[in-house]
Amino acid sequence: MMKRQRIIAALLMSASLSWASAGAAAAKDLLTIDLVNEPTSLDPHVQWNPDSYFVYRNIFDNLLTRDDSGAIVPQIATEWTYLSDNEIEFTIRDGVTFHDGTPLTAEDVAFSVKRITDPGFSSPQLSQFNSITDARVSADNKVVLVTNGAYPAVMAQLVKLSIVPQHVVEAVGNDAFNLAPVGSGPYKFSDWSRGVSVTLAVNEDYWGDKGVFKEAVFRAVPDAATRMANLQAKAADLVVTINSDMAAQLDGRDDVKVLSVLTERVAYFALNAQKPPMNNPDLRLAVAHAMDKEGITEGILGGYDEPVGQFMSPAHFGWVDGLESPGYDPDKARELVAAAGEEAKVPFPILTSPVYDQRVVQAIQQMLTDAGFNASIEMTDMATWLKDMQAGPEGIPVSAFSRWSCACQDADGILFPTLHSSSGWASAGDTALEAALEAGRSTLDEEERLAEYTKAQAILNEQNYLIPLYQAAIIYGAAAGLEWTPTPNESLFLNRMDWAE
Amino acid sequence: MTRYLLRKLGEATLVMFGVLTLIFFIQRLTGDPTFLLLPETATQADIEAMRHALGFDRPLMVQYLSFLADLVRFDLGRSVIQNLPVTDIIGSRLPYTLMLAGGALAVSCLIGIPLGVVMALNHGTTFATVLSSLVVAAQSLPTFWSGIILILIFAVSLGWLPPSSAGGFSHLVLPSIALGLLSMATFARVTRTAILDELSKEYVRTARARGVGMGRLVTRHLARNASIPLITVAALEVSNLLAGAVVVETVFAWPGLGQLTMQSIVSRDFMVVQGVVLLGAFVTVVLNVMADILYSIVDPRITLSARPS
Amino acid sequence: MTAALAPPQDEAQSELQALKRAARARRVRFLSRAWPLLAILSALVLAALFAPWIAPNDPLRQNLMGRLQAPGSEVRGVLYLLGSDELGRDLLSRVIHGARVSLLVAISSVLLSGVVGTTLGMIAGYLRGWPERIIMRLTDVFLSIPAILLAIIAVAVLGPGLVNVVLVLALTRWPRYARVAYAQTLALSNAPYVRLSRFMGGGTVHILLRHILPNIMGALIVVATLEFGLMVLFEASLSFLGLGVQPPTPSWGAMLAAGRDYVATAWWISVFPGFCLFLLVLAMNLLGDLLRDHFDPRLR
């Protein structure tokens, strides 16, 4: 019996040693990152999915990028000038080469734009680039992009435009390119073990800041509790998407730390202004007064997130200092509900999906119940949630907890799709509001645009078609040695990370 | 025997066709993946264009017939989410599921069968009751909870084993235990019944009367006679393991078919779901046929041609 | 000698007596072993029935200032005997109310799947022919579809909620009963008394309900008891995947799923509901084992 025990112990020991030695080597050369899911594709033009762009944004360079503070700065384009309201000329950086050694040219840039905007290619990102009608090479190192009319958000969109090599894509075809992507970024694609991980290797010839890790592994770990365990067991150096209570578990440990940043994602309470009881403006005001935003951000979310009084973040263009939507006032909420009588008693659902923080949703339901509403949580899966939420005024549920990011930091990207009746998400049907939103997107004049968005927000604050709640933070768990400033646009740029023992 | 197999084959084809048809249509009641593929800012026109590009705007019958036409050519279609042929995706995940199922089966057999023998030999004593309670206790906790506890103890606190993901042999240990504990009680139970059954037979009584030792009896005679029902159960238990793998693979980030099923259902990757379900149905059918054949070996009174269903 | 002299009637009489005695002895032995399990189950059922009167607090009342309090803490005059959960709700009250949901889901899904499966299985086994083919192929079809898939479809098509959880569970589990009922009916359908009844003009329904069902009930009860534990676990797994009973309704499975994130910092959130769930499943499974022995002629 004793002998058998010793054998088992020995087996366990040998298994653990081989594993631990792999972990020790990871500290310097290999960075292990735990994502939620596997990337769906590494071709930057064929998907719109966070787990994919966490990875491929390290393989590819974009036309422009944002620095750590969120400002738009040059990447492949070094400078740009407006030739007219709808024509912009970009100068392409010299000396950039793809991972196969060929130089990146203006033709590659024009090809990339045409590829992603080709309706036949049907890129999921088409909607973000389809106001670009043409891309032509105007000189050796210059590309002119033509938009259909003035399109103020174009620069913010070009931050997401990855440059692919024309010669490779045309030689191997889209499917093969997806399996073995070639870019010009700080890391090269190395290996994709399906379902397990994607491995990238550092690009020693990168034109910009080179990565310090020789290799980086992105793994798919769907369960947040497991990601936390991986971090604590040192099997991962960086884990994404943990919540504030998990972050609190890392407090007081000296081998792991919490990294967090406010993103441009805004959490809000969506209402269908056409369905009872929320077709009554007084009751929408009551909902606004019932929301204890501080209670949510401080009480549940651990203070990482920031309550907002506008349906955007201070990082958005269109933010107006001093503008505030109706604030927390539970007494007034109860009064308004009581005054509405039977109308307020209509039961209604709060649509949600497991992706959203259920602590917040349950707290919101409690706040509505306290105010006198009869709301119940209705959980569904994400596909159904998205379908219902974009079903137009007839189909949109009476209320839902949602978070919005256009990845463009512009009022147009958040107000227009949620409030303009041309969008499936919108139910407000307010012509004055829509006029302001249309005016705001059709000029490049910043003062004029700001005036329109001020107008739009004033209407929103009066009508409460939706209730802005807070600017969401993104929380990462990291090994203590990892030195990295997370960016508001939720990207993981490996060459902006460093390691200190 | 041949006639039996031919009829089974016919029935199996019918069942798989039924499963696929059912899956095809009920899946499509839940919408399609278009919304999940596009950014929130996509307009109605973008959504329609994407739906058209993916072919989800075609009439259901047309989609169904084209699916069947591909299937006849052994083409399971293409995943619109992962941009890969379904056979490639399933092919890359299958080895992991086989590994996990093997590991779990090993855990449940290696612990369950000896415990069953001990329980049978001590039938009626308090010791046997305590043992059977322990065995049942192991399967009385949801794996999503016991799994994370295993990780926290053996990977985080003790640091003996890696917490998750696939890798070397050591990565297989924890998920195999988590999944194997579920079937352990079944094996213990079947072994116990089989042994008790054998113990009551004439030859055992005679042997014991002649003074043959219990240990010899178990290893020489009982083990062989009790092994046939065990093999039957093992074959059937595999389909249970595959069902349990959905949660275990999610918790341990194990890249097998269970996790793939879950992700494909959630992301409305219809073609992958159909492929996985087809494979599952096939395995179930094959295991059932194997069980039938084994029955006929155990009990010659059952002839395969006479056995209905 | 005396036995031989006794009239045959007496012999039959004494044999019957002996059988009755043996049956009574078996029942006594069963009860002597099962009473602790029955006690646990009764306690849980009582907790479920009288939850509103036993629970010290409102299980839904949140207190964001009193989140994650350890057992025995007191916040604003509310005593959290078993601690508070991630939204500051009283865990004791939630655990007590959780018994309702878990038991309700398990009992109704076992009943529903049991009734549907048994009916179909008996029909298949008794009528044979094409009903047998259709029903038994249908069980194969349903056994081949992942339960998770049915769960997601049910939630997407019918909407979420307790009723749909029960429907999903019943939809995926009825084939188990169908198979057992089928095999048992098949064995019984040629029994002399069934043939006699048929000969005397007994209708199909009459024969199934009067002669077959009572005789296969034992096997079905064993299956149902073991299935019961599985249903409780399955409901918990659905909660883990976000498809279970709607929040904020307390169910042990949902509490256990939510508590996973707090195992290291606030163990009580998952340990107490987990312990109750464990007790329920364990007691039902052990009871199932005892019943199996009880009904198994080989072990008498």
GROMACS .gro file of C-alpha atoms in nm, chain A residues 223-226 243 245-246 248-249 295-296 299-301 354 358-360 362-363 365-367 370 377-381 384, chain C residues 60-62 64-65 67-68 86-87 89 94 152 155-156 159-160 240-244 246-248 260-265:
model
   60
  223ASP     CA    1  -1.488   3.039  -1.769
  224ALA     CA    2  -1.389   3.351  -1.572
  225ALA     CA    3  -1.324   3.153  -1.253
  226THR     CA    4  -1.079   2.935  -1.447
  243ASN     CA    5  -1.525   4.154  -1.270
  245ASP     CA    6  -1.529   4.112  -0.712
  246MET     CA    7  -1.268   3.893  -0.878
  248ALA     CA    8  -1.085   4.231  -0.516
  249GLN     CA    9  -0.956   3.876  -0.465
  295GLY     CA   10  -2.491   5.266  -0.591
  296ILE     CA   11  -2.414   5.049  -0.891
  299GLY     CA   12  -2.163   4.941  -0.434
  300ILE     CA   13  -2.132   4.660  -0.688
  301LEU     CA   14  -1.866   4.748  -0.941
  354PRO     CA   15  -2.541   3.604  -1.964
  358GLN     CA   16  -2.610   3.997  -1.372
  359ARG     CA   17  -2.536   4.171  -1.043
  360VAL     CA   18  -2.610   4.503  -1.212
  362GLN     CA   19  -3.060   4.237  -1.059
  363ALA     CA   20  -2.981   4.563  -0.881
  365GLN     CA   21  -3.467   4.530  -1.115
  366GLN     CA   22  -3.464   4.598  -0.741
  367MET     CA   23  -3.447   4.975  -0.800
  370ASP     CA   24  -3.863   4.997  -0.516
  377ILE     CA   25  -3.571   3.983  -1.554
  378GLU     CA   26  -3.584   3.787  -1.878
  379MET     CA   27  -3.264   3.607  -1.959
  380THR     CA   28  -3.190   3.491  -2.309
  381ASP     CA   29  -2.882   3.406  -2.507
  384THR     CA   30  -3.168   3.621  -2.935
  870LEU     CA   31  -3.499   3.906  -0.280
  871ARG     CA   32  -3.423   4.211  -0.063
  872GLN     CA   33  -3.087   4.352  -0.172
  874LEU     CA   34  -2.563   4.693  -0.167
  875MET     CA   35  -2.397   4.818   0.152
  877ARG     CA   36  -2.261   4.260   0.027
  878LEU     CA   37  -2.052   3.950   0.089
  896GLU     CA   38  -2.305   3.919  -0.393
  897LEU     CA   39  -2.599   4.160  -0.373
  899ARG     CA   40  -2.928   3.931   0.018
  904ARG     CA   41  -3.236   3.231  -0.012
  962ILE     CA   42  -3.111   2.701  -2.581
  965VAL     CA   43  -3.527   2.955  -2.421
  966ALA     CA   44  -3.491   3.131  -2.757
  969GLY     CA   45  -3.871   3.254  -2.366
  970PRO     CA   46  -3.698   3.185  -2.037
 1050PHE     CA   47  -2.427   2.775  -1.484
 1051LEU     CA   48  -2.474   2.816  -1.859
 1052GLY     CA   49  -2.714   3.106  -1.799
 1053LEU     CA   50  -3.024   2.915  -1.912
 1054GLY     CA   51  -3.177   2.817  -1.582
 1056GLN     CA   52  -3.464   3.344  -1.400
 1057PRO     CA   53  -3.280   3.564  -1.153
 1058PRO     CA   54  -3.344   3.688  -0.891
 1070ARG     CA   55  -1.812   2.993  -0.792
 1071ASP     CA   56  -1.648   3.330  -0.838
 1072TYR     CA   57  -1.629   3.376  -0.463
 1073VAL     CA   58  -1.501   3.038  -0.348
 1074ALA     CA   59  -1.176   3.189  -0.222
 1075THR     CA   60  -1.321   3.506  -0.066
   0.00000   0.00000   0.00000
